[in-house]
Amino acid sequence: MTAELTIVGKPMPRVDARDKVTGKAVFGVDVQLPGMLAMKVLGSAYAHAEIVSIDTSRARKLPGVVAVITGDDLPHNVELNFGSRGHSFLAKHKAFFYGQPVAAVAAVDIHTAEEALKYIDVKYRPLPILLDPLEAMKPDAPLIQHMGEGASEMSMHNADVAEDDEDHTEELDKEDIGDSDIREAAELASEAQAEAAPRNVASHIVFKQGDVAKGFAESDVVIENTYRLAQVHQGYLELQNATANWDAVNQQLTLWVSTQAQFYERQHAAEVLGLPIHKVKVITPEVGGGFGAKFGLVAPLVGLMSMKAGRPVQHIYTRHEELQASNPAPASVITIKTGCKKDGTLTAIEAKVVVDTGAYSGSPMSIICIMLAAPYKFPNIFIDGYEVLTNKQSVAAYRAPGGPNSSFAIEQQIDIMANEVGMSALEFRLLNGSEEGYTRPDGTPQPKIGLRAVLNALARHPIWKEPLGPNQGRGLAIGGWGGGRGPASAIVKLEGDGTFEVVVGTVDLTGTNTSFAQIAAEVLGLPISKIHVTRLDTETAPFGPAAGGSQVTYSMGVAVIEAAKDARSQVLKVAAKEFDTTEDDIVLDEVGLRSQSKPDKKLSWPQFQETTSGWTAKYAPVLGRGSVERRKGAPGYAACVADVEVDPLTGYVKILRVVAAQDVGKAINRMSVEGQLQGGTVQGIGLALWEEIMYGADGRVRNASLLDYRKATPRDLPLIDAVIVEQASDDGPFGAKIVGEPSIIPPAGALANAVAAATGKRIFELPLTAERIARAMGRVQEYDAMTTTAPTLTPDPSPIRGEGRGRNGRNGHGRTNGKVKTTNGRASRKATARKAR
Amino acid sequence: MEQTTIRFTLNDRPITHAAMPYRTLLEVLRDDLGLTGSKEGCGTGDCGACTLLLDGKPVTSCLVLAAEADGRKVTTVEGLAKDGKLTPVQVAFIRYGGLQCGICTSGFIVAAHALLESNKTPSEADVRAAIGGNLCRCTGYDKIVRAILAAAYDEGELVDESASMPVMEKPLFTEGPM
Ligand code: FES
Ligand code: FES
């Protein structure tokens, strides 16, 4: 590796850009197979109901309909876990949210399939609906009970923490969390449960450090508030989709999936369809955005349909289905109390976190708890977290899952306290920001983080000198994210013309293939034009981790370095022999290789290739291999400063200026890193100002279209100034850290703080709609705007008891009621990926 | 219901096609004619991913019936580059990072072409207005706006240098009409 970087660190156009600006790139929605059928799904007409009967006979008779499936067609050789969304891809006996798939049709075209849905007769017996997690926790609330979970079982869970250890060992990541506090946390949680016994709790966790009572007693300032965030959609523009082709002769299923993680997708589909893993092959086309939502939501149902129909089948969600029945990001209610001394030193944090996970477990509840306190040096911590079931579409990850929920709450608390003690927002955060070695809420030491470097870089930014006019305000917020860390493997092989082919199995969402090309070029000492990156499918590619947790460049980048080094050393060995010289005498360039000391010794790349792959080749083919264990982890910290102007009459927020700063370790590709910071920031702005999935009292989404679900448009925004901070990681490629996620975290807090600065009013609920702000300013006498919650409907008697044995809890899957989750954020995040889909 | 026969010009080539009258132009282009560059992000006219030029004017083709194209000139993203040579707008998107996942890109590029046809010296606000009906979830719009401004003002520099740019191979799984 050369000391001076020539390619890594430069802005580079994406390697796939040419295909994408010409419309040639093939996305999942563009896949077409001969004889392919179109699929439509019939969603539950109730948010909570017993399915009494389904009659599909009329639909089957419709000309053009090839197959109709219901819960009865779920594979019989699989013991499905009905507490897990990923297993319940077709409702059986009961539906738990409006629009949950209860039947599906495959037909010769989409219009016929859609028509056929009208001929499926489903008889429901409606059950009581719970939409507000706080209502759902009340002792008299009805239970949302998945098949196989008995009421008595639920109370058992409250007590059976100790027995649960076998389950936990799967979920726990001992190395990460230091398990000392687990038992204690479990006991605490258990006590808390025994006292209050909240209902419909899918998981519960307590983080405790020091003594909060003592901390508050020593405080000069104590602030307590309740913060609410709405359910929001990840908003990827490519609708969820999958295409399946079942080969009955070989009993093999091929899936084309718009996914972030093809190896996960293969394993999940095999598991729930009862197929051996090697009989499932996943091909990932270009993916039009995922942001955490594309993990196994669609493929199993499409796979099952192709197995039944005996033909290729494609399913593409509609935008309406996306907003009504996919897997968005969770709403939460966070009550938080924080204290500090006169000199600004933080003393304690106490919080109760309620996360609305929807109809199935799988929310990032414990991450929200950890991230409330992790960015700061709180000596005393008590955080009590609940993941609560409601009759809404269940949630999944969304870019730094839960990060915005935590940040919106803690960053306003910090701002208020800074004001109280008369310190600037920046000063207060520099004083109290966490740093290496400080103990995090989960008991682990804070690794090397760049929070201070980010704040110092921001402090120098000219935005602080911009004058603010009337009704204008400036807000600052920070946020950090742990992210994923591998393992990963890659191959680098030499093609005939001297092109080095980098082969990976990771999905390229953010421009990672371009970064790999830069990395390989840098290591090989060749121009980037000599590098070609290919993503292969699960059958042919070496293992690559999920494109989630911002880990692809960070972990796979190292595998690419190793593979490129390996390839280079093989090339040098061969050349040294051929030229009868030493390896360090060899120079590689665009045309070929030569010896520096013997000018007559040179080979073009095709000539060289002859010596390793030709008919009479003397040497072994060049095949570089890189296979690396998982990294140590390289959290990314970000900060955002936003200037806003609030219309004093209407509460409308105009964004004047936005600066987004982040420590990325090393920006492998400056252009794509800037793009990540800008894109994440705007997603953060969207959920801060406009986005909210709104439910009616019947559990239907009232704004299930892009007209009514308001996303950031080009006209809402200024240019976003991205400040890249580089504090090298220990084990990332060229010092890179995770990049993709952190930038979405701070904007909500920054905007709330800016609105407070502009108006003198604090808004404690997202989105910061004009209505809410106008109301806070006293401009609206009556506020009857839409909310995410609705009263519980009158209960229908006796919720149905499911049949079959519950297997909840095994393998860490979907234990849903009353379980105390004694785990840390990372481990739970893995469990999330497994459980939720 | 009977199919209707539609005659129109598609990317400079005359075409005759029969389709059911309820089908949209977007659907017919994508499913029947293999032009999958225009995308469906919503089907209700709210995202702009399906934007194409109908007689030179940008329209959301998910809201246009195929039959409405009869006798008219349709230009999709596939029809912008001539003989494999990209337009300045396309080059600018590549060079200035105006795309990430790329699913929205066709719509933005078509909308940008329409803008620069009618306004050679757009302001940032003009650009934002012209793409105001297009949603992108990845970029935060910053680099898209910069790319379009670059296409307007640095047109001469934005020649297609395809030879020096590595191009991703077409994925291996494409079957059927592309
Ligand atoms: S698909 Fe036509 S505007 Fe969204
Ligand atoms: S680049 Fe992904 S939606 Fe625009």
PDB file of N, CA and C in Angstrom, chain A residues 716-755:
ATOM      1  N   ASP A 716     -38.418  22.453  -0.622  1.00  0.00           N
ATOM      2  CA  ASP A 716     -38.460  22.722   0.813  1.00  0.00           C
ATOM      3  C   ASP A 716     -37.101  23.076   1.398  1.00  0.00           C
ATOM      4  N   LEU A 717     -36.061  22.898   0.603  1.00  0.00           N
ATOM      5  CA  LEU A 717     -34.737  22.833   1.218  1.00  0.00           C
ATOM      6  C   LEU A 717     -33.735  23.784   0.610  1.00  0.00           C
ATOM      7  N   PRO A 718     -32.761  24.186   1.410  1.00  0.00           N
ATOM      8  CA  PRO A 718     -31.587  24.865   0.850  1.00  0.00           C
ATOM      9  C   PRO A 718     -30.549  23.807   0.474  1.00  0.00           C
ATOM     10  N   LEU A 719     -29.415  24.245  -0.050  1.00  0.00           N
ATOM     11  CA  LEU A 719     -28.307  23.303  -0.222  1.00  0.00           C
ATOM     12  C   LEU A 719     -27.844  22.897   1.179  1.00  0.00           C
ATOM     13  N   ILE A 720     -27.315  21.701   1.295  1.00  0.00           N
ATOM     14  CA  ILE A 720     -26.909  21.195   2.611  1.00  0.00           C
ATOM     15  C   ILE A 720     -25.387  21.185   2.674  1.00  0.00           C
ATOM     16  N   ASP A 721     -24.836  21.921   3.594  1.00  0.00           N
ATOM     17  CA  ASP A 721     -23.384  21.991   3.678  1.00  0.00           C
ATOM     18  C   ASP A 721     -22.855  20.806   4.485  1.00  0.00           C
ATOM     19  N   ALA A 722     -22.116  19.955   3.831  1.00  0.00           N
ATOM     20  CA  ALA A 722     -21.599  18.756   4.511  1.00  0.00           C
ATOM     21  C   ALA A 722     -20.159  18.988   4.956  1.00  0.00           C
ATOM     22  N   VAL A 723     -19.912  18.827   6.239  1.00  0.00           N
ATOM     23  CA  VAL A 723     -18.561  18.983   6.787  1.00  0.00           C
ATOM     24  C   VAL A 723     -18.041  17.593   7.152  1.00  0.00           C
ATOM     25  N   ILE A 724     -16.988  17.184   6.456  1.00  0.00           N
ATOM     26  CA  ILE A 724     -16.448  15.842   6.688  1.00  0.00           C
ATOM     27  C   ILE A 724     -15.290  15.920   7.676  1.00  0.00           C
ATOM     28  N   VAL A 725     -15.409  15.198   8.773  1.00  0.00           N
ATOM     29  CA  VAL A 725     -14.354  15.145   9.778  1.00  0.00           C
ATOM     30  C   VAL A 725     -13.722  13.758   9.696  1.00  0.00           C
ATOM     31  N   GLU A 726     -12.395  13.700   9.717  1.00  0.00           N
ATOM     32  CA  GLU A 726     -11.722  12.411   9.561  1.00  0.00           C
ATOM     33  C   GLU A 726     -10.813  12.122  10.735  1.00  0.00           C
ATOM     34  N   GLN A 727     -11.310  11.287  11.643  1.00  0.00           N
ATOM     35  CA  GLN A 727     -10.506  10.823  12.774  1.00  0.00           C
ATOM     36  C   GLN A 727     -10.423   9.312  12.617  1.00  0.00           C
ATOM     37  N   ALA A 728      -9.287   8.840  12.130  1.00  0.00           N
ATOM     38  CA  ALA A 728      -9.181   7.460  11.636  1.00  0.00           C
ATOM     39  C   ALA A 728      -9.606   6.403  12.652  1.00  0.00           C
ATOM     40  N   SER A 729     -10.273   5.379  12.156  1.00  0.00           N
ATOM     41  CA  SER A 729     -10.615   4.223  12.992  1.00  0.00           C
ATOM     42  C   SER A 729      -9.411   3.302  13.063  1.00  0.00           C
ATOM     43  N   ASP A 730      -9.438   2.366  14.010  1.00  0.00           N
ATOM     44  CA  ASP A 730      -8.310   1.448  14.160  1.00  0.00           C
ATOM     45  C   ASP A 730      -8.276   0.397  13.066  1.00  0.00           C
ATOM     46  N   ASP A 731      -9.452  -0.059  12.658  1.00  0.00           N
ATOM     47  CA  ASP A 731      -9.428  -1.251  11.810  1.00  0.00           C
ATOM     48  C   ASP A 731     -10.313  -1.161  10.573  1.00  0.00           C
ATOM     49  N   GLY A 732     -10.746   0.026  10.203  1.00  0.00           N
ATOM     50  CA  GLY A 732     -11.499   0.193   8.960  1.00  0.00           C
ATOM     51  C   GLY A 732     -10.535   0.361   7.799  1.00  0.00           C
ATOM     52  N   PRO A 733     -11.004   0.215   6.563  1.00  0.00           N
ATOM     53  CA  PRO A 733     -10.125   0.386   5.408  1.00  0.00           C
ATOM     54  C   PRO A 733      -9.621   1.831   5.331  1.00  0.00           C
ATOM     55  N   PHE A 734      -8.315   2.008   5.366  1.00  0.00           N
ATOM     56  CA  PHE A 734      -7.692   3.333   5.336  1.00  0.00           C
ATOM     57  C   PHE A 734      -8.205   4.231   6.467  1.00  0.00           C
ATOM     58  N   GLY A 735      -8.703   3.611   7.528  1.00  0.00           N
ATOM     59  CA  GLY A 735      -9.183   4.387   8.679  1.00  0.00           C
ATOM     60  C   GLY A 735     -10.655   4.750   8.600  1.00  0.00           C
ATOM     61  N   ALA A 736     -11.375   4.227   7.613  1.00  0.00           N
ATOM     62  CA  ALA A 736     -12.791   4.574   7.472  1.00  0.00           C
ATOM     63  C   ALA A 736     -13.607   4.055   8.652  1.00  0.00           C
ATOM     64  N   LYS A 737     -14.650   4.792   8.975  1.00  0.00           N
ATOM     65  CA  LYS A 737     -15.637   4.351   9.962  1.00  0.00           C
ATOM     66  C   LYS A 737     -16.954   4.104   9.237  1.00  0.00           C
ATOM     67  N   ILE A 738     -17.958   3.744   9.989  1.00  0.00           N
ATOM     68  CA  ILE A 738     -19.283   3.627   9.394  1.00  0.00           C
ATOM     69  C   ILE A 738     -19.731   5.023   8.959  1.00  0.00           C
ATOM     70  N   VAL A 739     -20.506   5.111   7.879  1.00  0.00           N
ATOM     71  CA  VAL A 739     -20.852   6.425   7.351  1.00  0.00           C
ATOM     72  C   VAL A 739     -22.358   6.646   7.196  1.00  0.00           C
ATOM     73  N   GLY A 740     -23.076   5.684   6.668  1.00  0.00           N
ATOM     74  CA  GLY A 740     -24.423   5.952   6.169  1.00  0.00           C
ATOM     75  C   GLY A 740     -25.429   6.483   7.160  1.00  0.00           C
ATOM     76  N   GLU A 741     -25.438   5.946   8.371  1.00  0.00           N
ATOM     77  CA  GLU A 741     -26.570   6.210   9.248  1.00  0.00           C
ATOM     78  C   GLU A 741     -26.552   7.490  10.087  1.00  0.00           C
ATOM     79  N   PRO A 742     -25.425   7.850  10.715  1.00  0.00           N
ATOM     80  CA  PRO A 742     -25.507   8.889  11.754  1.00  0.00           C
ATOM     81  C   PRO A 742     -26.177  10.200  11.338  1.00  0.00           C
ATOM     82  N   SER A 743     -26.039  10.596  10.086  1.00  0.00           N
ATOM     83  CA  SER A 743     -26.518  11.931   9.702  1.00  0.00           C
ATOM     84  C   SER A 743     -28.022  12.107   9.844  1.00  0.00           C
ATOM     85  N   ILE A 744     -28.785  11.016   9.914  1.00  0.00           N
ATOM     86  CA  ILE A 744     -30.240  11.173  10.047  1.00  0.00           C
ATOM     87  C   ILE A 744     -30.618  11.533  11.496  1.00  0.00           C
ATOM     88  N   ILE A 745     -29.703  11.317  12.433  1.00  0.00           N
ATOM     89  CA  ILE A 745     -30.060  11.427  13.851  1.00  0.00           C
ATOM     90  C   ILE A 745     -30.263  12.878  14.334  1.00  0.00           C
ATOM     91  N   PRO A 746     -29.285  13.787  14.089  1.00  0.00           N
ATOM     92  CA  PRO A 746     -29.408  15.088  14.749  1.00  0.00           C
ATOM     93  C   PRO A 746     -30.471  16.075  14.223  1.00  0.00           C
ATOM     94  N   PRO A 747     -30.898  16.016  12.953  1.00  0.00           N
ATOM     95  CA  PRO A 747     -31.747  17.115  12.477  1.00  0.00           C
ATOM     96  C   PRO A 747     -33.007  17.374  13.313  1.00  0.00           C
ATOM     97  N   ALA A 748     -33.676  16.331  13.809  1.00  0.00           N
ATOM     98  CA  ALA A 748     -34.918  16.570  14.554  1.00  0.00           C
ATOM     99  C   ALA A 748     -34.646  17.424  15.783  1.00  0.00           C
ATOM    100  N   GLY A 749     -33.587  17.088  16.521  1.00  0.00           N
ATOM    101  CA  GLY A 749     -33.236  17.878  17.698  1.00  0.00           C
ATOM    102  C   GLY A 749     -32.799  19.279  17.303  1.00  0.00           C
ATOM    103  N   ALA A 750     -32.005  19.373  16.230  1.00  0.00           N
ATOM    104  CA  ALA A 750     -31.515  20.685  15.802  1.00  0.00           C
ATOM    105  C   ALA A 750     -32.671  21.587  15.403  1.00  0.00           C
ATOM    106  N   LEU A 751     -33.639  21.033  14.669  1.00  0.00           N
ATOM    107  CA  LEU A 751     -34.772  21.853  14.230  1.00  0.00           C
ATOM    108  C   LEU A 751     -35.664  22.234  15.411  1.00  0.00           C
ATOM    109  N   ALA A 752     -35.884  21.295  16.325  1.00  0.00           N
ATOM    110  CA  ALA A 752     -36.707  21.619  17.496  1.00  0.00           C
ATOM    111  C   ALA A 752     -36.037  22.727  18.309  1.00  0.00           C
ATOM    112  N   ASN A 753     -34.717  22.627  18.442  1.00  0.00           N
ATOM    113  CA  ASN A 753     -33.993  23.665  19.175  1.00  0.00           C
ATOM    114  C   ASN A 753     -34.019  24.997  18.431  1.00  0.00           C
ATOM    115  N   ALA A 754     -33.958  24.941  17.110  1.00  0.00           N
ATOM    116  CA  ALA A 754     -34.017  26.168  16.320  1.00  0.00           C
ATOM    117  C   ALA A 754     -35.394  26.811  16.420  1.00  0.00           C
ATOM    118  N   VAL A 755     -36.427  25.979  16.374  1.00  0.00           N
ATOM    119  CA  VAL A 755     -37.793  26.511  16.503  1.00  0.00           C
ATOM    120  C   VAL A 755     -37.967  27.145  17.884  1.00  0.00           C
TER     121      VAL A 755
END
